[in-house]
Coordinates of C-alpha atoms in Angstrom, one line a residue:
Chain N
M1 CA 0.0 0.0 0.0
A2 CA 1.4 3.4 -1.0
I3 CA 1.9 5.8 1.8
P4 CA 0.3 9.1 1.0
I5 CA 2.9 11.8 0.8
Q6 CA 2.3 14.7 3.2
R7 CA 2.7 18.0 1.5
V8 CA 3.5 21.2 3.4
T9 CA 0.5 23.4 2.7
F10 CA -0.2 26.9 3.7
D11 CA -1.3 26.9 7.3
R12 CA -4.4 29.0 7.4
T13 CA -4.2 29.6 11.1
L14 CA -1.3 31.9 10.2
L15 CA -4.0 34.4 9.0
L16 CA -4.8 35.0 12.7
V17 CA -1.6 37.0 12.8
M18 CA -3.1 39.5 10.4
P19 CA -4.9 41.8 12.9
A20 CA -1.8 42.2 15.0
A21 CA 0.3 42.8 11.8
L22 CA -2.1 45.4 10.7
F23 CA -2.0 47.1 14.1
M24 CA 1.8 47.2 13.9
M25 CA 1.6 48.6 10.4
L26 CA -0.7 51.4 11.5
L27 CA 0.8 52.3 14.8
F28 CA 4.4 51.7 14.4
I29 CA 5.7 51.2 10.9
Y30 CA 3.5 53.9 9.2
P31 CA 4.5 56.7 11.8
F32 CA 8.1 55.6 11.6
L33 CA 8.2 55.8 7.8
Y34 CA 6.3 59.0 7.9
G35 CA 8.8 60.5 10.4
L36 CA 11.7 59.2 8.4
L37 CA 10.5 60.8 5.2
L38 CA 9.6 64.0 7.0
S39 CA 13.1 64.2 8.4
L40 CA 14.6 63.8 4.9
N41 CA 12.5 66.7 3.6
P42 CA 13.7 69.8 5.3
P43 CA 11.8 73.0 4.4
E44 CA 15.0 74.3 2.7
G45 CA 18.3 72.7 1.6
D46 CA 19.5 69.2 0.9
W47 CA 17.8 66.0 2.0
L48 CA 20.4 65.3 4.7
D49 CA 20.4 68.9 6.0
N50 CA 18.6 68.1 9.2
Y51 CA 21.1 65.4 10.2
Q52 CA 24.0 67.7 9.3
K53 CA 22.4 70.4 11.3
F54 CA 22.0 68.2 14.4
F55 CA 25.6 67.0 14.4
T56 CA 27.0 70.6 13.9
T57 CA 24.8 72.6 16.2
D58 CA 26.2 73.1 19.7
N59 CA 23.0 72.7 21.6
L60 CA 21.8 69.6 19.7
W61 CA 24.5 66.9 19.3
P62 CA 25.7 67.0 22.9
T63 CA 22.1 66.0 24.0
I64 CA 23.1 62.4 23.0
W65 CA 25.8 62.4 25.7
T66 CA 23.6 64.2 28.2
T67 CA 20.9 61.5 27.7
L68 CA 23.4 58.6 27.8
R69 CA 25.0 60.0 30.9
L70 CA 21.7 59.8 32.6
A71 CA 20.2 56.7 31.0
V72 CA 23.1 54.3 31.4
P73 CA 23.7 54.9 35.2
V74 CA 20.0 54.8 35.8
T75 CA 19.7 51.5 34.0
L76 CA 22.7 50.0 35.8
I77 CA 21.4 51.2 39.2
N78 CA 17.9 49.8 38.5
V79 CA 19.1 46.4 37.3
G80 CA 21.8 46.3 39.9
L81 CA 19.4 47.0 42.8
A82 CA 16.6 44.9 41.5
L83 CA 18.8 41.7 41.1
P84 CA 19.8 41.2 44.7
I85 CA 16.4 42.2 46.0
A86 CA 14.5 39.9 43.6
F87 CA 17.0 37.1 44.5
K88 CA 16.1 37.5 48.1
M89 CA 12.4 37.5 47.3
R90 CA 12.5 34.3 45.3
V91 CA 11.6 32.1 48.2
H92 CA 8.2 32.4 49.7
T93 CA 8.3 34.0 53.1
R94 CA 5.6 35.6 55.2
Y95 CA 6.8 39.1 54.2
Q96 CA 7.4 38.4 50.6
R97 CA 4.0 39.6 49.4
W98 CA 4.2 42.8 51.5
I99 CA 7.6 43.7 50.4
T100 CA 6.8 43.0 46.8
T101 CA 3.7 45.2 47.0
I102 CA 5.6 48.1 48.5
L103 CA 8.3 47.8 45.9
V104 CA 5.9 47.7 43.0
V105 CA 3.6 50.5 44.1
P106 CA 5.6 53.3 42.3
V107 CA 4.9 51.6 39.0
S108 CA 1.3 52.8 39.3
L109 CA 2.4 56.4 39.9
G110 CA 2.8 58.7 36.9
T111 CA 6.1 60.4 36.3
V112 CA 4.5 63.8 36.9
L113 CA 3.1 62.6 40.2
I114 CA 6.5 61.3 41.3
A115 CA 8.1 64.6 40.2
E116 CA 5.5 66.6 42.2
G117 CA 6.2 64.5 45.3
M118 CA 9.9 64.7 44.9
L119 CA 9.8 68.5 44.5
T120 CA 8.1 68.6 47.9
Y121 CA 10.1 66.0 49.8
F122 CA 13.5 66.3 48.2
G123 CA 13.4 70.1 47.7
P124 CA 15.7 72.5 49.6
K125 CA 12.9 72.9 52.3
G126 CA 11.7 69.3 52.0
W127 CA 11.8 66.9 55.0
L128 CA 14.7 64.8 53.7
V129 CA 17.1 67.8 53.5
Q130 CA 15.8 69.2 56.8
T131 CA 16.2 65.8 58.6
I132 CA 19.8 65.4 57.3
Q133 CA 20.7 68.9 58.4
F134 CA 18.9 68.5 61.7
L135 CA 20.9 65.4 62.5
H136 CA 24.0 67.1 61.2
L137 CA 24.7 64.2 58.9
Y138 CA 25.9 66.5 56.2
E139 CA 26.7 70.1 56.6
G140 CA 27.1 71.4 53.1
S141 CA 24.2 72.5 50.9
I142 CA 22.1 69.6 49.5
R143 CA 20.4 69.9 46.2
L144 CA 18.4 67.0 44.9
T145 CA 16.0 68.8 42.6
H146 CA 16.3 70.9 39.5
N147 CA 19.6 69.1 38.6
F148 CA 21.0 65.9 37.3
W149 CA 20.4 64.0 40.6
G150 CA 16.7 64.9 40.7
V151 CA 16.1 63.3 37.3
L152 CA 18.3 60.3 38.2
I153 CA 16.4 59.7 41.4
S154 CA 13.0 60.0 39.8
L155 CA 14.0 57.6 37.0
V156 CA 15.2 55.1 39.6
I157 CA 11.9 55.4 41.5
S158 CA 9.8 54.9 38.4
G159 CA 12.0 52.3 36.7
F160 CA 13.0 50.1 39.6
P161 CA 9.6 48.3 40.1
F162 CA 9.6 47.4 36.5
C163 CA 13.1 45.9 36.6
F164 CA 12.3 44.2 39.9
L165 CA 9.2 42.5 38.6
L166 CA 10.9 41.4 35.4
I167 CA 13.9 39.9 37.2
L168 CA 11.7 38.3 39.9
S169 CA 9.8 36.5 37.2
Y170 CA 13.1 35.3 35.6
I171 CA 14.5 34.1 38.9
T172 CA 11.4 32.2 39.9
G173 CA 11.6 30.5 36.6
I174 CA 14.8 28.8 37.6
D175 CA 14.3 25.4 39.2
P176 CA 15.4 25.7 42.8
A177 CA 16.5 22.1 42.7
L178 CA 19.5 23.3 40.7
A179 CA 20.8 25.3 43.6
R180 CA 20.1 22.5 45.9
A181 CA 22.0 20.1 43.7
A182 CA 24.9 22.6 43.6
A183 CA 24.8 22.7 47.4
T184 CA 25.1 19.0 47.7
L185 CA 28.1 19.1 45.4
G186 CA 29.9 21.6 47.7
A187 CA 28.8 25.0 46.4
G188 CA 28.2 27.6 49.1
R189 CA 25.8 30.5 48.6
A190 CA 28.2 32.6 46.6
D191 CA 29.0 29.8 44.3
Q192 CA 25.4 28.8 43.9
F193 CA 24.7 32.4 42.8
R194 CA 27.7 32.8 40.5
Q195 CA 27.6 29.3 38.9
I196 CA 23.9 28.6 38.7
Y197 CA 21.7 31.7 39.0
L198 CA 23.8 34.3 37.3
P199 CA 24.5 32.4 34.1
L200 CA 20.9 31.3 33.8
L201 CA 19.7 34.8 34.5
A202 CA 22.1 36.6 32.2
P203 CA 19.8 36.5 29.1
G204 CA 16.9 37.8 31.2
L205 CA 19.1 40.5 32.7
A206 CA 20.1 41.6 29.2
I207 CA 16.4 41.9 28.2
C208 CA 15.7 43.8 31.4
F209 CA 18.6 46.1 30.7
C210 CA 17.4 46.9 27.2
L211 CA 13.8 47.7 28.3
A212 CA 15.0 49.8 31.2
F213 CA 17.5 51.6 29.1
V214 CA 15.0 52.4 26.3
Q215 CA 12.6 53.6 29.0
S216 CA 15.1 56.0 30.6
F217 CA 16.7 57.1 27.4
S218 CA 13.4 58.6 26.3
V219 CA 12.9 60.5 29.5
F220 CA 11.0 63.7 29.1
P221 CA 8.7 65.0 31.9
S222 CA 11.0 64.4 34.8
A223 CA 13.9 66.0 32.9
V224 CA 11.8 69.1 32.6
L225 CA 10.1 69.1 36.0
L226 CA 13.0 67.9 38.2
G227 CA 16.0 68.7 36.1
A228 CA 17.7 71.7 34.6
P229 CA 16.3 71.5 31.1
A230 CA 18.4 74.4 29.9
G231 CA 21.7 72.7 30.9
P232 CA 22.7 69.5 32.6
T233 CA 19.5 67.6 31.8
R234 CA 18.9 68.9 28.4
V235 CA 18.1 65.4 27.1
I236 CA 17.5 64.5 23.5
S237 CA 13.7 64.4 23.8
I238 CA 13.8 68.1 25.0
A239 CA 15.7 69.0 21.9
A240 CA 13.1 67.2 19.8
Y241 CA 10.3 68.9 21.7
E242 CA 11.8 72.4 21.2
A243 CA 12.3 71.8 17.5
A244 CA 8.7 70.7 17.1
F245 CA 6.7 73.0 19.4
E246 CA 8.9 76.0 19.8
Q247 CA 10.5 76.4 16.3
Y248 CA 7.7 74.5 14.6
D249 CA 10.3 72.6 12.6
Y250 CA 8.6 69.2 12.4
S251 CA 11.2 68.0 9.9
L252 CA 14.2 68.7 12.3
A253 CA 12.2 67.2 15.2
S254 CA 11.6 64.1 13.2
A255 CA 15.3 63.9 12.4
I256 CA 16.1 64.2 16.1
A257 CA 13.6 61.4 16.9
M258 CA 15.2 59.2 14.3
I259 CA 18.7 59.8 15.8
M260 CA 17.3 59.0 19.3
G261 CA 15.8 55.8 18.0
F262 CA 19.1 54.9 16.3
V263 CA 21.1 55.3 19.5
Q264 CA 18.6 53.2 21.4
L265 CA 18.8 50.5 18.7
L266 CA 22.6 50.6 18.8
I267 CA 22.7 49.9 22.6
V268 CA 20.0 47.3 22.5
A269 CA 21.7 45.5 19.6
A270 CA 25.0 45.5 21.5
V271 CA 23.4 44.1 24.6
L272 CA 21.5 41.5 22.8
G273 CA 24.6 40.5 21.0
L274 CA 26.3 39.9 24.3
R275 CA 23.3 37.9 25.4
N276 CA 24.0 35.4 22.6
L277 CA 27.2 34.4 24.4
F278 CA 25.1 32.8 27.2
Y279 CA 23.0 29.7 27.4
R280 CA 19.4 30.4 26.5
G281 CA 17.1 27.5 27.1
P282 CA 14.8 26.2 29.8
A283 CA 16.2 26.8 33.2
M284 CA 15.2 23.3 34.3
G285 CA 17.5 20.4 35.1
G286 CA 16.0 17.5 33.2
K287 CA 12.5 16.0 32.9
G288 CA 10.0 18.0 34.9
Chain M
M1 CA 34.3 14.8 55.5
N2 CA 36.0 11.5 55.9
N3 CA 35.3 8.8 53.5
D4 CA 36.0 5.7 55.6
F5 CA 33.5 6.0 58.4
K6 CA 32.0 3.0 60.2
E7 CA 28.3 4.0 60.4
L8 CA 25.8 6.7 59.8
R9 CA 23.4 7.0 62.7
L10 CA 20.0 8.7 62.5
D11 CA 18.6 9.2 66.0
G12 CA 15.0 10.2 66.3
V13 CA 15.0 12.3 63.2
T14 CA 11.8 14.3 63.1
R15 CA 10.6 17.0 60.7
R16 CA 7.4 19.1 61.4
F17 CA 5.7 21.2 58.8
N18 CA 3.1 23.9 59.4
A19 CA -0.3 22.8 58.2
G20 CA -1.8 26.3 58.3
G21 CA -2.4 28.4 61.4
K22 CA -1.1 26.7 64.6
A23 CA -1.6 23.2 63.2
S24 CA 1.4 21.2 62.2
F25 CA 2.0 17.6 61.1
N26 CA 5.1 15.4 61.2
A27 CA 6.3 14.6 57.8
V28 CA 9.0 12.4 59.4
S29 CA 8.7 11.3 63.0
G30 CA 11.3 9.6 65.1
L31 CA 13.4 8.0 62.3
T32 CA 16.1 6.0 64.0
L33 CA 18.4 3.9 61.9
T34 CA 22.1 2.9 61.8
I35 CA 23.6 2.4 58.4
K36 CA 26.9 0.5 58.0
Q37 CA 29.5 1.6 55.5
G38 CA 28.9 0.0 52.1
E39 CA 25.3 -0.8 52.8
F40 CA 22.5 -0.2 50.3
I41 CA 19.3 0.9 52.1
A42 CA 16.0 1.5 50.4
L43 CA 13.5 3.9 51.9
L44 CA 10.2 2.5 50.7
G45 CA 6.7 3.9 51.0
P46 CA 3.7 5.2 49.2
S47 CA 3.9 8.7 47.8
G48 CA 3.6 11.4 50.4
C49 CA 4.8 9.1 53.2
G50 CA 7.8 11.4 54.0
K51 CA 10.6 9.4 52.4
S52 CA 11.9 12.2 50.2
T53 CA 11.7 14.6 53.2
A54 CA 13.8 12.1 55.2
L55 CA 16.4 12.1 52.3
N56 CA 16.4 15.9 52.3
L57 CA 17.0 15.9 56.0
I58 CA 20.0 13.6 55.6
A59 CA 21.4 15.7 52.7
G60 CA 21.0 18.9 54.8
L61 CA 18.5 20.5 52.4
L62 CA 16.0 20.7 55.2
P63 CA 16.6 21.5 58.9
L64 CA 15.6 18.9 61.4
S65 CA 12.8 19.7 63.9
E66 CA 14.2 17.1 66.4
G67 CA 16.8 14.4 66.6
G68 CA 20.3 14.1 65.4
I69 CA 22.4 12.7 62.6
W70 CA 25.8 11.3 63.4
L71 CA 28.7 10.1 61.1
D72 CA 30.6 7.9 63.6
D73 CA 31.2 10.4 66.5
E74 CA 30.7 13.5 64.5
R75 CA 27.3 15.2 64.7
I76 CA 26.4 16.5 61.3
D77 CA 22.8 17.6 61.4
A78 CA 23.7 21.3 61.8
L79 CA 26.1 21.3 58.8
P80 CA 24.8 22.9 55.6
P81 CA 24.6 20.5 52.6
E82 CA 27.9 21.8 51.0
K83 CA 29.8 20.9 54.2
R84 CA 28.3 17.3 54.4
G85 CA 29.5 16.4 51.0
F86 CA 26.9 13.7 50.4
G87 CA 26.3 12.9 46.7
M88 CA 22.6 13.3 45.7
V89 CA 20.7 12.2 42.7
F90 CA 17.5 14.1 42.3
Q91 CA 14.2 12.8 41.0
N92 CA 14.2 15.3 38.1
Y93 CA 18.0 15.0 37.8
A94 CA 18.6 18.7 38.4
L95 CA 21.4 18.8 35.9
F96 CA 22.8 22.3 35.2
P97 CA 21.2 23.1 31.9
H98 CA 23.9 25.7 30.9
M99 CA 26.8 23.4 31.5
S100 CA 28.2 20.6 29.3
V101 CA 28.1 17.0 30.6
M102 CA 31.8 17.4 31.5
R103 CA 31.2 20.6 33.4
N104 CA 28.2 19.1 35.2
I105 CA 30.2 16.1 36.3
D106 CA 33.3 18.0 37.4
F107 CA 31.3 20.7 39.2
G108 CA 31.7 19.1 42.6
L109 CA 35.5 18.6 42.1
R110 CA 35.9 22.2 41.0
M111 CA 34.0 23.3 44.1
R112 CA 36.6 21.3 46.1
R113 CA 39.5 22.9 44.3
T114 CA 40.7 19.5 43.1
P115 CA 43.8 19.9 40.9
A116 CA 43.0 19.9 37.2
A117 CA 45.0 16.7 36.4
E118 CA 43.1 14.8 39.1
I119 CA 39.8 16.1 37.8
A120 CA 40.6 14.9 34.3
T121 CA 41.4 11.3 35.4
R122 CA 38.5 11.1 37.8
V123 CA 36.0 12.4 35.3
A124 CA 37.4 10.1 32.6
N125 CA 37.0 7.1 35.0
V126 CA 33.4 8.0 36.0
L127 CA 32.4 8.6 32.3
K128 CA 33.6 5.1 31.6
L129 CA 31.7 3.7 34.6
V130 CA 28.4 5.3 33.5
Q131 CA 29.1 4.6 29.8
L132 CA 28.9 8.2 28.6
V133 CA 32.3 8.4 26.9
G134 CA 32.0 10.7 23.9
Q135 CA 29.1 12.7 25.2
E136 CA 31.3 15.1 27.3
N137 CA 30.6 18.2 25.3
K138 CA 26.9 17.9 24.9
L139 CA 24.4 20.0 26.9
P140 CA 22.0 18.0 29.2
G141 CA 19.1 19.1 26.9
Q142 CA 20.7 17.2 24.0
L143 CA 20.7 13.9 25.9
S144 CA 18.0 11.3 26.3
G145 CA 16.3 10.7 29.7
G146 CA 18.4 7.7 30.4
Q147 CA 21.7 9.5 29.6
Q148 CA 20.6 12.5 31.7
Q149 CA 20.0 10.1 34.6
R150 CA 23.5 8.6 34.2
V151 CA 25.0 12.1 34.2
A152 CA 23.2 12.8 37.4
I153 CA 24.6 9.6 38.9
A154 CA 28.1 10.4 37.6
R155 CA 28.0 13.9 39.0
A156 CA 27.0 12.5 42.5
I157 CA 29.6 9.7 42.7
V158 CA 32.6 11.5 41.1
I159 CA 33.2 13.4 44.4
E160 CA 33.5 10.0 46.1
P161 CA 31.0 10.9 48.8
P162 CA 30.8 8.9 52.0
L163 CA 27.1 8.6 51.3
V164 CA 25.1 8.6 48.0
L165 CA 21.5 9.7 48.3
M166 CA 19.1 8.8 45.5
D167 CA 15.6 10.3 45.3
E168 CA 13.4 8.1 43.1
P169 CA 16.0 8.2 40.3
L170 CA 14.2 5.9 38.0
S171 CA 10.7 7.3 38.2
N172 CA 11.0 9.3 35.0
L173 CA 12.3 6.5 32.8
D174 CA 10.3 4.1 30.7
A175 CA 9.9 0.5 31.8
K176 CA 12.8 -1.0 29.8
L177 CA 15.2 1.8 30.6
R178 CA 14.2 1.6 34.2
L179 CA 15.3 -2.1 34.4
E180 CA 18.6 -1.3 32.6
T181 CA 19.4 1.6 34.8
R182 CA 18.5 -0.4 37.9
S183 CA 21.1 -3.0 36.9
E184 CA 23.5 -0.1 36.3
I185 CA 23.0 1.3 39.7
R186 CA 23.5 -2.2 41.2
R187 CA 26.7 -2.6 39.2
I188 CA 28.0 0.8 40.2
H189 CA 27.3 0.2 43.8
R190 CA 29.1 -3.1 43.7
E191 CA 32.1 -1.6 41.9
L192 CA 32.4 1.4 44.2
G193 CA 31.1 -0.1 47.4
S194 CA 29.6 3.2 48.3
T195 CA 27.0 3.5 51.0
T196 CA 23.7 4.3 49.4
I197 CA 20.2 5.5 50.6
Y198 CA 17.7 5.0 47.9
V199 CA 14.2 6.4 48.0
T200 CA 11.5 4.7 46.0
H201 CA 7.8 3.9 46.0
D202 CA 8.4 0.8 43.9
Q203 CA 8.7 -2.4 46.1
E204 CA 10.2 -4.4 43.3
E205 CA 12.9 -1.7 42.8
A206 CA 13.6 -1.7 46.5
M207 CA 13.8 -5.5 46.8
S208 CA 16.1 -5.9 43.8
L209 CA 18.6 -3.2 45.0
A210 CA 18.7 -3.0 48.7
D211 CA 20.5 -4.9 51.4
R212 CA 17.9 -3.6 53.9
I213 CA 14.5 -2.0 53.3
L214 CA 13.0 0.6 55.5
V215 CA 9.2 0.9 55.1
M216 CA 7.7 4.2 56.0
I217 CA 4.0 5.1 56.1
D218 CA 2.7 8.5 57.1
G219 CA 6.1 9.6 58.3
V220 CA 6.5 6.7 60.7
V221 CA 9.0 3.8 60.2
Q222 CA 7.0 0.6 60.1
Q223 CA 9.7 -2.0 59.5
I224 CA 13.4 -2.2 58.8
A225 CA 14.4 -5.6 57.5
T226 CA 15.9 -7.5 54.6
P227 CA 13.9 -7.6 51.4
E228 CA 13.0 -11.2 51.9
E229 CA 11.6 -10.6 55.4
I230 CA 9.7 -7.5 54.3
Y231 CA 8.2 -9.5 51.5
S232 CA 7.2 -12.6 53.4
Q233 CA 6.8 -11.3 56.9
P234 CA 5.4 -7.8 56.9
A235 CA 5.5 -6.3 60.4
N236 CA 1.9 -5.0 60.4
L237 CA -1.2 -4.7 58.3
A238 CA -0.1 -1.4 56.7
V239 CA 3.1 -2.8 55.5
A240 CA 1.4 -6.0 54.3
S241 CA -1.1 -3.9 52.4
F242 CA 1.7 -1.9 50.8
M243 CA 3.7 -5.0 50.0
G244 CA 1.0 -6.5 47.9
Y245 CA -1.1 -8.5 50.3
R246 CA -4.3 -7.4 48.5
N247 CA -6.7 -9.9 50.1
M248 CA -7.6 -8.6 53.5
L249 CA -10.6 -9.9 55.4
E250 CA -11.7 -9.0 58.9
L251 CA -13.1 -12.1 60.6
A252 CA -14.0 -13.3 64.0
V253 CA -11.4 -15.4 65.9
E254 CA -12.6 -18.9 66.4
R255 CA -9.6 -20.6 68.0
Q256 CA -6.0 -19.6 69.0
D257 CA -3.3 -22.2 69.4
G258 CA 0.0 -20.4 69.9
E259 CA 0.8 -18.6 66.7
R260 CA -1.8 -20.5 64.8
V261 CA -5.2 -18.8 64.6
T262 CA -8.4 -19.9 63.0
L263 CA -10.9 -17.3 61.9
A264 CA -14.3 -17.9 60.7
G265 CA -16.9 -15.9 58.6
P266 CA -20.3 -16.9 57.2
D267 CA -18.8 -19.1 54.5
V268 CA -15.1 -19.2 55.1
R269 CA -12.9 -20.7 57.7
I270 CA -9.2 -19.8 57.4
T271 CA -6.3 -20.7 59.5
G272 CA -3.2 -18.5 59.5
T273 CA -0.1 -17.4 61.4
R274 CA -0.4 -14.6 63.9
K275 CA 2.1 -11.8 63.5
L276 CA 1.0 -9.6 66.4
P277 CA -0.9 -10.2 69.6
L278 CA -4.7 -10.2 69.1
T279 CA -6.8 -8.4 71.7
N280 CA -10.5 -8.4 70.9
G281 CA -12.3 -11.2 69.2
H282 CA -11.5 -9.9 65.7
A283 CA -8.6 -10.2 63.4
C284 CA -7.6 -9.3 59.9
I285 CA -6.0 -11.8 57.6
A286 CA -3.7 -10.8 54.7
M287 CA -3.0 -13.0 51.7
R288 CA -1.2 -12.4 48.4
P289 CA -3.2 -13.1 45.2
E290 CA -0.2 -15.1 43.9
E291 CA -0.2 -17.3 46.9
M292 CA -3.8 -18.4 46.5
V293 CA -4.1 -21.7 44.7
V294 CA -7.0 -22.9 42.6
G295 CA -8.2 -26.3 43.8
D296 CA -8.7 -28.0 47.2
G297 CA -6.0 -27.8 49.8
P298 CA -4.7 -30.9 51.6
D299 CA -7.5 -32.2 53.8
G300 CA -9.7 -29.4 52.5
A301 CA -7.9 -26.9 54.8
N302 CA -8.4 -23.2 54.0
T303 CA -10.5 -24.1 51.0
F304 CA -13.6 -22.2 49.9
S305 CA -15.8 -21.7 46.8
V306 CA -15.7 -18.4 45.0
H307 CA -17.5 -16.9 42.1
I308 CA -15.4 -15.3 39.3
D309 CA -16.6 -11.8 38.6
G310 CA -13.8 -10.8 36.2
V311 CA -10.6 -11.9 34.6
E312 CA -7.7 -9.6 34.1
Y313 CA -5.3 -11.0 31.5
C314 CA -1.6 -10.3 32.4
G315 CA 0.3 -12.4 29.9
R316 CA 2.0 -15.1 31.8
D317 CA -0.9 -15.4 34.2
S318 CA -4.3 -13.9 34.9
L319 CA -5.7 -12.0 37.9
L320 CA -9.2 -13.2 38.9
D321 CA -11.6 -10.9 40.7
V322 CA -13.7 -13.2 42.9
T323 CA -16.3 -13.1 45.6
T324 CA -17.2 -15.7 48.2
G325 CA -20.9 -16.5 48.8
A326 CA -21.1 -14.0 51.6
G327 CA -19.7 -11.3 49.4
F328 CA -16.0 -11.1 50.5
R329 CA -14.0 -9.7 47.5
M330 CA -10.6 -11.3 46.8
H331 CA -8.0 -11.5 44.0
V332 CA -6.5 -14.8 42.8
R333 CA -3.5 -15.0 40.5
T334 CA -3.4 -18.2 38.4
N335 CA -2.0 -19.4 35.1
Q336 CA -5.0 -21.5 34.4
R337 CA -7.6 -20.0 32.1
F338 CA -11.0 -19.2 33.5
A339 CA -13.9 -17.1 32.3
A340 CA -16.1 -14.7 34.3
G341 CA -19.2 -16.3 35.7
E342 CA -17.5 -19.6 36.6
T343 CA -17.3 -20.9 40.2
V344 CA -14.1 -22.4 41.4
R345 CA -12.6 -23.8 44.6
V346 CA -9.5 -22.0 45.9
H347 CA -7.3 -22.6 48.9
V348 CA -4.3 -20.9 50.5
P349 CA -1.5 -22.6 52.5
V350 CA -1.8 -22.0 56.3
E351 CA 1.8 -20.5 56.6
R352 CA 0.9 -17.9 53.9
V353 CA -2.0 -16.5 55.7
L354 CA -0.9 -13.7 58.0
V355 CA -3.1 -12.6 60.8
Y356 CA -2.9 -9.1 62.3
P357 CA -5.1 -7.2 64.7
P358 CA -7.6 -5.2 62.7
A359 CA -6.5 -1.6 61.8

């Protein structure tokens, strides 16, 4: 009896992807292409004029560094803080739920609300500065708002819960039997973390870093409200905003947005490239 | 941790868990056992009986609530697992998914800062022992279940631990592989002479591997004895039930003559051997289906008529579901062919009827 040959046919369930694909087209690809074309069509001059202008104007191109100087430390602090805390929270304890809730609450606050609160509490007459001075912990003048530190703190407050939740979910996905097995083989706590948890977490940490970085690189409201938008925290999104809504040069604003996207893409690509050096598979040690 | 010890002593090892609120239950209570070097001990019991908990207590993965663990004169129950240095094989293997077979196996040696040259020879030897030569550079995910299991065993024994702990290591393998790996484990134990504690719920596995079996039910040790004794002389009704004495009848005691007890029901009269003192006028008999014989016994002893309700074909023999006239349900294993609906005479030898006080 002849065995019927199975032919690979078009799987019609693939059509279910269509609505999402359409959504992406409308909300992401179309605005992106629109912005790209707009940026290449300056009101006057050559098609690359906007980009030339960005990299030759003294209050435009340094915004890349200003933003990176803010976004990279913020991302490192968020990931670096979230990792040990999430690691501690991986085992179920009586307090785990409470601590997790408290840590996650800021995610529900808007950036503007955080800025408002910080202006009150971290300002020159706020309770934090007053307490420090009352206790004579630090005698010099303390400024935590309307400068670099204000923006940094607010980005940590709003970005930390996000990193924490993401890393917590990665950590709880690692089979605890692996650490126990390592322990029976002679690995102390430090070795269990270094040899088992860290390598298995590395790909997740890379993803977390990328998301947190993109989030803080596009900082806008807190840079205006808590920073010094004319100087030290004149981030790239402020430059784009000024071009669009103060000079009404949509074409230049689009070019700045494109450059902003490109820098983000560069960093993300570099981090994801590093991620490929690590094992990326199920974090389980055998048959479940 | 010294490798040549004389004995490992568990003394009243107890572990309590919270059962919500102030309630607690003992997962393991009062486990006392002395294991000599080189012995193979099986912890046998139904699932949820506390045998894995007991193993984790010995490994140091769980703290004891009461009791002590001693390796000769050294008390070790307060030591963390990494200081005890017992090799453990986990039920789901717990291989490090990001490390090659080689790195998995030499992990324990690297943690002990063993010189590289020694690591190389020891790993090479153990790879030969578990027959995984040539697989060193694969990741665990690229191996079959049986190979993964052998990596897990290799990883535990390469550190030459004083004690090897195995937590149902064969339960994830298919029937054929399970038999093969079982022989492997026996061979490895014979070659290395390592002291082993082996947790299983499979009585056949326990009997084929162990020098001594410890039967545990509901966290309490029921019997510690050789496989033969556990099989033929269970200490109590619970062990008998777990060891395959499926036919259990509660009957009135008619006559007691030393260990020999005769019990009677509406249509059966059975004489058996008493295992424990009987108090009230009732007793429970336990008989294995495979020790019931179709046909009349000598002088008609322990013989009765049964009606066949169903026949379960098992290949070499069949299992008959039968009832006596008064409605006692029993199982009889036979290699003769019968059909449901027939009535047959069965008997059981007096020495194979065990009599216990009712539960």
